[in-house]
XYZ file of N, CA and C in Angstrom:
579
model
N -14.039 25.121 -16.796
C -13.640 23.941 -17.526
C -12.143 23.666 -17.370
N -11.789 24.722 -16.845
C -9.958 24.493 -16.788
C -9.659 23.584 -15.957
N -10.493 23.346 -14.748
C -10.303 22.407 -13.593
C -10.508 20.773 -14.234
N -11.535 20.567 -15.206
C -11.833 19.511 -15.342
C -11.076 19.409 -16.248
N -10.655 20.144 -17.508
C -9.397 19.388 -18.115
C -7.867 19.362 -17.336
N -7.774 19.887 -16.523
C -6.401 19.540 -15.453
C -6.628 18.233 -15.141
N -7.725 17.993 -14.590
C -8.144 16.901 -13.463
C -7.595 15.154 -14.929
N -8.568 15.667 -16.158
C -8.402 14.674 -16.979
C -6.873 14.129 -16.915
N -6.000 15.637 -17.629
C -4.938 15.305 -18.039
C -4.079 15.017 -16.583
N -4.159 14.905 -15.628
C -3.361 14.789 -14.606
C -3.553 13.204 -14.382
N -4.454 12.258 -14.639
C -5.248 11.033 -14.681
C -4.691 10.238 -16.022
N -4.050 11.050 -16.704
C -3.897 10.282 -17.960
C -2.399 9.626 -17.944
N -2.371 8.544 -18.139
C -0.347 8.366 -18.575
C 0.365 8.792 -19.976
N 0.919 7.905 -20.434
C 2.130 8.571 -21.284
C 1.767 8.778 -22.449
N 0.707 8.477 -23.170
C 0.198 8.559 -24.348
C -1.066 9.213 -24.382
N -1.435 10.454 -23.189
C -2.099 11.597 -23.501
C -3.338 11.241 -23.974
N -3.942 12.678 -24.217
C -5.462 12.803 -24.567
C -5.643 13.316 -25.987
N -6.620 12.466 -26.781
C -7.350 13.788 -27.515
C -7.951 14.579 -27.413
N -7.901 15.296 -28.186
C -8.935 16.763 -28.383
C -10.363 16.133 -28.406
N -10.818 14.851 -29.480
C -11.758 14.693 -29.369
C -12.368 14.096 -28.460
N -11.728 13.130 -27.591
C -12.080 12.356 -26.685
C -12.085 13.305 -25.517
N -11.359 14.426 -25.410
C -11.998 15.766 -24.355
C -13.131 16.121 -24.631
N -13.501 16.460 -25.640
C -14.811 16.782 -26.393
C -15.847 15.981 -25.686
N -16.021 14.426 -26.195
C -16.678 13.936 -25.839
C -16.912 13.521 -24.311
N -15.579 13.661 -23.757
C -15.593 13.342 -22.457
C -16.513 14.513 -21.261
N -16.119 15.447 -21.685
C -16.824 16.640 -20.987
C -18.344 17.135 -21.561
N -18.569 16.905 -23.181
C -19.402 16.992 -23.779
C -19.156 18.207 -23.954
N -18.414 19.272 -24.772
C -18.294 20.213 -25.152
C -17.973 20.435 -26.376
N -18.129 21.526 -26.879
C -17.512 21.538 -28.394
C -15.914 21.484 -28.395
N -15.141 20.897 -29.766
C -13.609 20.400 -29.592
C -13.281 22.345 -29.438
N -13.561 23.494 -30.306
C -13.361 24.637 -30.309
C -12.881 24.844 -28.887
N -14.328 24.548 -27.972
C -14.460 25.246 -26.128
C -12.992 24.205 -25.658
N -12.838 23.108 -25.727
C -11.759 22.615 -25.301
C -10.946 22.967 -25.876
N -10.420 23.458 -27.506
C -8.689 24.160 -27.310
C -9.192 25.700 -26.368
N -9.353 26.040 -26.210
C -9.764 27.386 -25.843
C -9.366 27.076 -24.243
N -10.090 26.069 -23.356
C -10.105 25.867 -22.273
C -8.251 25.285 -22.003
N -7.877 24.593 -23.375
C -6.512 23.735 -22.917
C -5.607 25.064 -23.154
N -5.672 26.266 -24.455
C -4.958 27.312 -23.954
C -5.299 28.267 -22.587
N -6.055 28.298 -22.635
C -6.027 29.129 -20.863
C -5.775 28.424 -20.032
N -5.509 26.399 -19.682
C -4.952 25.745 -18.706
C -3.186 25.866 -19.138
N -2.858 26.109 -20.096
C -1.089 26.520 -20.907
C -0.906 27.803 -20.029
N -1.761 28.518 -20.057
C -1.495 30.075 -19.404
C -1.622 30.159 -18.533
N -2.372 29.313 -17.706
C -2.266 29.484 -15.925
C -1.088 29.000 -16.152
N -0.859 27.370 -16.125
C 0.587 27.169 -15.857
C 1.701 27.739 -15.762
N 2.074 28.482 -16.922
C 3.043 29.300 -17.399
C 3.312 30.142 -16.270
N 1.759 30.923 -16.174
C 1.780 31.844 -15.289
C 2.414 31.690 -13.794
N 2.027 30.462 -13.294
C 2.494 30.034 -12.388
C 4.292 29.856 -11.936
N 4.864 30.746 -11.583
C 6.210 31.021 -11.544
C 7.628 29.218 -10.695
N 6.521 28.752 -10.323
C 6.940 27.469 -9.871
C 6.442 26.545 -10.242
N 5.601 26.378 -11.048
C 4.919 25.151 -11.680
C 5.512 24.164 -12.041
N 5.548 23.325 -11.437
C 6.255 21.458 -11.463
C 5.726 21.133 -12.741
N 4.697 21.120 -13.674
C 4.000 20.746 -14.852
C 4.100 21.266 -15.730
N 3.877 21.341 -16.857
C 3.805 22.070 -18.236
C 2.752 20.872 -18.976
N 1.898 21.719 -19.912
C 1.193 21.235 -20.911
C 1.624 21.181 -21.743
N 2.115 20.020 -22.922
C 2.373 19.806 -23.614
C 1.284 19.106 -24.994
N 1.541 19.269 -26.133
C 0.748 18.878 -27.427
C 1.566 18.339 -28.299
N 1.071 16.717 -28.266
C 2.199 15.669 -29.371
C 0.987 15.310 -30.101
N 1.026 16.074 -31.347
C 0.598 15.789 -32.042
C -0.751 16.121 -32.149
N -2.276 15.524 -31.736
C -3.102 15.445 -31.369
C -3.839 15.378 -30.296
N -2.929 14.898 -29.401
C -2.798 14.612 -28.023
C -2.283 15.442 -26.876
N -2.615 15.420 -25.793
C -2.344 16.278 -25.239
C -2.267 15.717 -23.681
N -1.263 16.480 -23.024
C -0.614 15.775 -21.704
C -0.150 16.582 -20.648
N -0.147 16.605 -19.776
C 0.591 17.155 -18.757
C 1.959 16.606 -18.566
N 3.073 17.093 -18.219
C 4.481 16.759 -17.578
C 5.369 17.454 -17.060
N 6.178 16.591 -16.577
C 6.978 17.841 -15.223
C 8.356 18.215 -16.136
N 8.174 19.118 -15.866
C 9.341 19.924 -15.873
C 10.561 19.740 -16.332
N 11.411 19.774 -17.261
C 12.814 19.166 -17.299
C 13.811 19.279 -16.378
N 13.768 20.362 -15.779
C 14.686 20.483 -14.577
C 14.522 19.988 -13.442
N 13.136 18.801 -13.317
C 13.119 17.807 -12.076
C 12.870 16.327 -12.378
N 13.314 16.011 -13.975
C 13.318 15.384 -14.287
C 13.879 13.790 -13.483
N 15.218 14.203 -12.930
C 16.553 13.665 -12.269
C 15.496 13.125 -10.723
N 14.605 14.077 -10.348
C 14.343 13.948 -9.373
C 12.654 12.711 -9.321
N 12.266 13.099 -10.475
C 11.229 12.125 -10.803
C 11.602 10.778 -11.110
N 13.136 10.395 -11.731
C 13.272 9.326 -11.680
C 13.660 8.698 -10.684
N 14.475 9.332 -9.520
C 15.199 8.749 -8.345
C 13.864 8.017 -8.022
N 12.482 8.868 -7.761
C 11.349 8.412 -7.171
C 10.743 7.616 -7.510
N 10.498 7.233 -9.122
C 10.027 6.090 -9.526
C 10.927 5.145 -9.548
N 12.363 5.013 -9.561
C 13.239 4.018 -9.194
C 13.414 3.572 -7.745
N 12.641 4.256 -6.636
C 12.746 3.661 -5.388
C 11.654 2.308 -5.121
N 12.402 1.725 -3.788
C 11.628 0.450 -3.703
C 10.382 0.973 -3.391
N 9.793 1.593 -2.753
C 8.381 2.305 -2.728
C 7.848 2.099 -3.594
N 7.979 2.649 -4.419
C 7.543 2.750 -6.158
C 7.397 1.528 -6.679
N 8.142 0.459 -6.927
C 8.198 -0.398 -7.507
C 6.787 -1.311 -7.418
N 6.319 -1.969 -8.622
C 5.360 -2.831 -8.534
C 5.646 -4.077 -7.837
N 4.613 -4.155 -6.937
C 4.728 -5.837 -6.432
C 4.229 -7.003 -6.760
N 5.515 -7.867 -6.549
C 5.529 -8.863 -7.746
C 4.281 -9.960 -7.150
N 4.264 -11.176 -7.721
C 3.567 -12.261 -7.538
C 3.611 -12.625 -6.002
N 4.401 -12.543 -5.736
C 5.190 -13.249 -4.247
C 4.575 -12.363 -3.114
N 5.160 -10.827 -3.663
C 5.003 -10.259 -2.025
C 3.455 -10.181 -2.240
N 2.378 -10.302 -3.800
C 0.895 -9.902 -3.082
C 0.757 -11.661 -2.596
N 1.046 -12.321 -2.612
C 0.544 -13.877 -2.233
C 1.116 -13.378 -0.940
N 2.361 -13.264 -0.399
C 2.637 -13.044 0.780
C 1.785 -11.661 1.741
N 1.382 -10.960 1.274
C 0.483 -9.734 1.949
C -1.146 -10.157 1.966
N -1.069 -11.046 0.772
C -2.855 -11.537 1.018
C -2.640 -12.530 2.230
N -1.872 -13.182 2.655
C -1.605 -14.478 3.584
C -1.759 -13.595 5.320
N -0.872 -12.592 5.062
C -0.572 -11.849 6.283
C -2.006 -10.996 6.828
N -2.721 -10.353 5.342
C -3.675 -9.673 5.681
C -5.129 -10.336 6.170
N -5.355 -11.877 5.569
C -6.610 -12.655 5.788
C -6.116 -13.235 7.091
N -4.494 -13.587 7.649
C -4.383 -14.666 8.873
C -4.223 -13.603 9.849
N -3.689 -12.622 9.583
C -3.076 -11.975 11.010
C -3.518 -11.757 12.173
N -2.704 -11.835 13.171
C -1.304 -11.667 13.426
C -1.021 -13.349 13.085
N 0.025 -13.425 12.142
C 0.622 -14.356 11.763
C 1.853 -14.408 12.002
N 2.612 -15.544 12.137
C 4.444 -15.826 12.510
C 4.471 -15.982 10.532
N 5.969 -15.444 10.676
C 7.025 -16.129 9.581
C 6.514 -17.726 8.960
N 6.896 -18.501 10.100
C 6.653 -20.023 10.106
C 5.052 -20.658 9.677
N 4.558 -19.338 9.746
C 2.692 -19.831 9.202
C 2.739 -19.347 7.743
N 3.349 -18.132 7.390
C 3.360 -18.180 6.627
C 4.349 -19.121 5.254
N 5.058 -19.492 5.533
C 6.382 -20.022 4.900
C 5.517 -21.834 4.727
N 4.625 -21.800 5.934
C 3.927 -23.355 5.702
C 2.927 -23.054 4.756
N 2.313 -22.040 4.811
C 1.242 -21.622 3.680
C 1.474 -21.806 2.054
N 3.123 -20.654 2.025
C 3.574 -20.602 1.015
C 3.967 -21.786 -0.071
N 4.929 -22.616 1.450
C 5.590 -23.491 0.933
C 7.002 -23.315 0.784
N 7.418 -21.719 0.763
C 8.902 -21.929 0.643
C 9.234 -20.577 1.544
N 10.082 -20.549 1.908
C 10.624 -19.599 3.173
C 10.612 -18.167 2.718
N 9.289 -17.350 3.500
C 8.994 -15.545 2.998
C 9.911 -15.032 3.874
N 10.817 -15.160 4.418
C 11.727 -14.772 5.415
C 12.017 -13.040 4.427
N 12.463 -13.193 3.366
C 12.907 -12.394 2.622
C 11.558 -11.340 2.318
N 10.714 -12.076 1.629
C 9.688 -11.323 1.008
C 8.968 -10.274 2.256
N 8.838 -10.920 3.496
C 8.228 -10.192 4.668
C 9.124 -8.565 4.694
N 10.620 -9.021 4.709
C 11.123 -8.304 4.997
C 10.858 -7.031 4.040
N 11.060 -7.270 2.759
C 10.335 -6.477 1.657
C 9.432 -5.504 2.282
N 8.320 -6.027 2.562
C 6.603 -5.814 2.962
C 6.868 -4.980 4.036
N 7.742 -5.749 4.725
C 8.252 -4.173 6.173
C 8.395 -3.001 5.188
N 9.874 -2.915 4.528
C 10.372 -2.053 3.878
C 9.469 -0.975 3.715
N 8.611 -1.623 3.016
C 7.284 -0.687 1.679
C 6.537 0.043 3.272
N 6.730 -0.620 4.355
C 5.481 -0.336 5.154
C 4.334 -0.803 4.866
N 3.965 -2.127 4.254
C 2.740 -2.818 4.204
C 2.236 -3.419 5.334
N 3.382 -4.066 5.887
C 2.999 -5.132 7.140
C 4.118 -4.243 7.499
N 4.035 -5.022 9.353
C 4.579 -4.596 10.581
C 4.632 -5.523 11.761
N 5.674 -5.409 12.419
C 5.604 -6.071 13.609
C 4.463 -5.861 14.466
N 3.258 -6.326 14.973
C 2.172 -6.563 16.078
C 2.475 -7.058 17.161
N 3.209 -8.302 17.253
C 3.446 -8.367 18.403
C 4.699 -9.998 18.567
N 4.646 -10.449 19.798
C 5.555 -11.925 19.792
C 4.781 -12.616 20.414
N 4.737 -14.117 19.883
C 4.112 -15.493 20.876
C 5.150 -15.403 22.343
N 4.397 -15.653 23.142
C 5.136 -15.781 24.450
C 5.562 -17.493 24.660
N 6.019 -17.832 23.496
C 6.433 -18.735 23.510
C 7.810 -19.289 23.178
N 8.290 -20.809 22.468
C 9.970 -20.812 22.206
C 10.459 -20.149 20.920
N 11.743 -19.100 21.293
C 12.160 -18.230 20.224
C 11.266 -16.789 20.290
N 10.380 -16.670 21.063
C 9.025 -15.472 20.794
C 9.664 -15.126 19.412
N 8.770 -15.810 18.522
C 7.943 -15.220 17.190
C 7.854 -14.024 16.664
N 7.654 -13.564 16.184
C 7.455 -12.376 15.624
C 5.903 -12.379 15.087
N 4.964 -11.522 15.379
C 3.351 -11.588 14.764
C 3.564 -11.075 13.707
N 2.929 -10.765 12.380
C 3.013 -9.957 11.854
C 1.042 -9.346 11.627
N 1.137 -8.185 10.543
C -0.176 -7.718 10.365
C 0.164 -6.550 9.773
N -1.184 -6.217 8.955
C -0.862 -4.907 8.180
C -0.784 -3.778 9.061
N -0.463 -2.501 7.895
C -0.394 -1.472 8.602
C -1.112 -0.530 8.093
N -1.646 0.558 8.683
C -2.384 1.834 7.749
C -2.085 1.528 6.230
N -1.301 2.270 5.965
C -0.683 2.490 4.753
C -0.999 1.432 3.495
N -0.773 0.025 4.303
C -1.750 -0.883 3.738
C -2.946 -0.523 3.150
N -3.956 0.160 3.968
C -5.205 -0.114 3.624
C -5.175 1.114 2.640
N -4.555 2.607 3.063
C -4.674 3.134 1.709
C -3.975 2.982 0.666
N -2.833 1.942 0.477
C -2.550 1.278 -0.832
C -3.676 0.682 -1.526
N -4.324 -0.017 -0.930
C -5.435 -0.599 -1.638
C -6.766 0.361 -1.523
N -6.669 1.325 -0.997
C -8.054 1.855 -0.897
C -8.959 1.356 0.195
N -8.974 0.869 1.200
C -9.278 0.214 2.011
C -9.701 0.896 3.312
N -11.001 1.017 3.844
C -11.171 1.835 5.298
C -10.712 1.045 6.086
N -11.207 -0.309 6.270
C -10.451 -1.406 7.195
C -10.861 -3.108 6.488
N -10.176 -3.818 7.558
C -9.926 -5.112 6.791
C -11.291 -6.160 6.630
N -12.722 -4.917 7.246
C -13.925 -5.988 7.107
C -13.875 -5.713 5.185
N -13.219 -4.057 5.056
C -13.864 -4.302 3.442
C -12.558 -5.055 2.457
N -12.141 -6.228 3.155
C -11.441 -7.307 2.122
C -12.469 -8.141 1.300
N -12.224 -8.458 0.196
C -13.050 -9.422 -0.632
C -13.035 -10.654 0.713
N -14.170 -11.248 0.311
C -14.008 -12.550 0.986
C -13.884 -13.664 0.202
N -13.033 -14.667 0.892
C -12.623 -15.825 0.294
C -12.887 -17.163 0.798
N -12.960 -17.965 0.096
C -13.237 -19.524 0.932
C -11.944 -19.808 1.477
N -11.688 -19.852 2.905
C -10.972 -20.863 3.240
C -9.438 -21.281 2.249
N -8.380 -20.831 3.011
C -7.301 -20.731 2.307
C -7.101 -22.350 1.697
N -7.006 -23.442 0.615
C -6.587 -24.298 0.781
C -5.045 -24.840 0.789
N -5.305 -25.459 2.180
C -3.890 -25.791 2.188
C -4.001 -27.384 2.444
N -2.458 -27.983 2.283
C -1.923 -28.861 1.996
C -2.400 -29.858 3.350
N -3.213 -30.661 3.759
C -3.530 -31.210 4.745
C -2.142 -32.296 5.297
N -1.581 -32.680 4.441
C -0.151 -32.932 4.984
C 1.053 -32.578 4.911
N 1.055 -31.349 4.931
C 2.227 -30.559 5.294
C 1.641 -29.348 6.402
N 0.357 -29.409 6.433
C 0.127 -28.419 7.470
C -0.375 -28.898 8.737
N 0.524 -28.044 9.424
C 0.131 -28.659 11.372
C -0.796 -26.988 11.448
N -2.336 -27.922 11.358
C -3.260 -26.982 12.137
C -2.694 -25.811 13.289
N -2.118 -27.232 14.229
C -1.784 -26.215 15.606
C -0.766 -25.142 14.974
N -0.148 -25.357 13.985
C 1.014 -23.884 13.940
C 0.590 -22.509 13.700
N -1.330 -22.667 13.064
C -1.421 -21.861 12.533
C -3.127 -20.580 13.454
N -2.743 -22.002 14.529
C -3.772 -20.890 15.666
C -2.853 -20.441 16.664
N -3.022 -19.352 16.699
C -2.273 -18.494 17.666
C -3.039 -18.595 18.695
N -4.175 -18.980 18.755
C -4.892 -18.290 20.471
C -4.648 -19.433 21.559
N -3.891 -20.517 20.827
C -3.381 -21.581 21.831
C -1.889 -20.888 22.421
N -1.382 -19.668 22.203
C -0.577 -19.363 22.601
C -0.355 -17.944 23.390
N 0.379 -17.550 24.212
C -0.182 -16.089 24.693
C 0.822 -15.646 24.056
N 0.010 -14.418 23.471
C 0.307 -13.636 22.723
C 0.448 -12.004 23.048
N 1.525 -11.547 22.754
C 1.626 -10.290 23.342
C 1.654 -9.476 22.049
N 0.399 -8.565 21.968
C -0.036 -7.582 20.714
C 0.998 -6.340 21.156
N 1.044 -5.832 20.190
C 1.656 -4.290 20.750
C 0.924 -3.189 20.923
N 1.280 -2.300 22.101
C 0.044 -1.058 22.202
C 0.009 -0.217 20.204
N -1.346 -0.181 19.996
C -0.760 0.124 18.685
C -0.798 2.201 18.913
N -0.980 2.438 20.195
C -0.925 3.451 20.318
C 0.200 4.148 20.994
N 1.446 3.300 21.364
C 2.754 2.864 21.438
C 3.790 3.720 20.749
């Protein structure tokens, strides 16, 4: 039972578990769960490097790291990695992930206002990536997701995207032709490169 109350409390955020809702969750008596949550206190302990400690506020009960890597847990949740993405970059990553390989300029007509910035973001995180350039004026930049993408979302590949009707867009502000690439030669990148 020690595994499955680790597993709980490792799943839980900042406002912890009860005793009873362990109880019920595992279906055990509340007794077998303190019993099981002191012998998961005593492995820990035991454990001479243990990043975690079990802690008990009150009724509740939690896992947390350590005070002495405290400094180091925040650098990590304060990096851009970490950070939640806002309105923009998922409108801009759903655009990239249903059109791709898409230009800047398809997307920014989609949007409506220039992702020049937000793309760049989406690099950052490693969501999207350069694929390839139109062999055409300025060669373009393609864009398209990347791995990492798909296990952000949980994703084996991009057949298991929800499907959607047909992006609607603005029939006069959008030039069809900007937004088919196969009128243009296109140079993909080896993705094994």
């Amino acid at each position: 039972m020690i595994k499955e109350l680790a597993a709980i409390l490792f799943l839980v955020g900042e406002e912890g578990v009860s005793l009873k809702t362990l109880a019920q969750t595992l279906d055990q008596d509340p007794a077998a769960i303190k019993e099981g949550l002191q012998a998961l206190k005593a492995k820990l302990e035991a454990w001479p490097d243990s990043p975690v400690k079990l802690v008990r506020f009150g009724n509740h009960y939690q896992l947390i790291t350590h005070s002495e890597l405290a400094g180091l847990v925040e650098r990590f949740a304060q990096s851009p990695l970490q950070q939640k993405l806002t309105r923009e970059a998922i409108e801009t990553l759903a655009i990239v992930a249903y059109r791709q390989p898409i230009t800047r300029m398809s997307v920014d007509e989609i949007r409506g206002v220039s992702s020049q910035a937000m793309l760049q973001k989406l690099v950052g995180r490693d969501l999207i990536q350069e694929v390839g350039r139109i062999d055409g004026p300025g060669r373009p930049v393609l864009y398209g997701v990347t791995d990492y993408f798909l296990n952000y979302f949980g994703l084996e590949s991009l057949e298991d995207l929800p499907p959607i009707e047909e992006l609607a867009l603005n029939s006069q502000t959008t030039s069809e032709a900007l937004f088919d690439v196969k009128q243009w030669e296109v140079q993909l990148f080896d993705e094994e490169a």
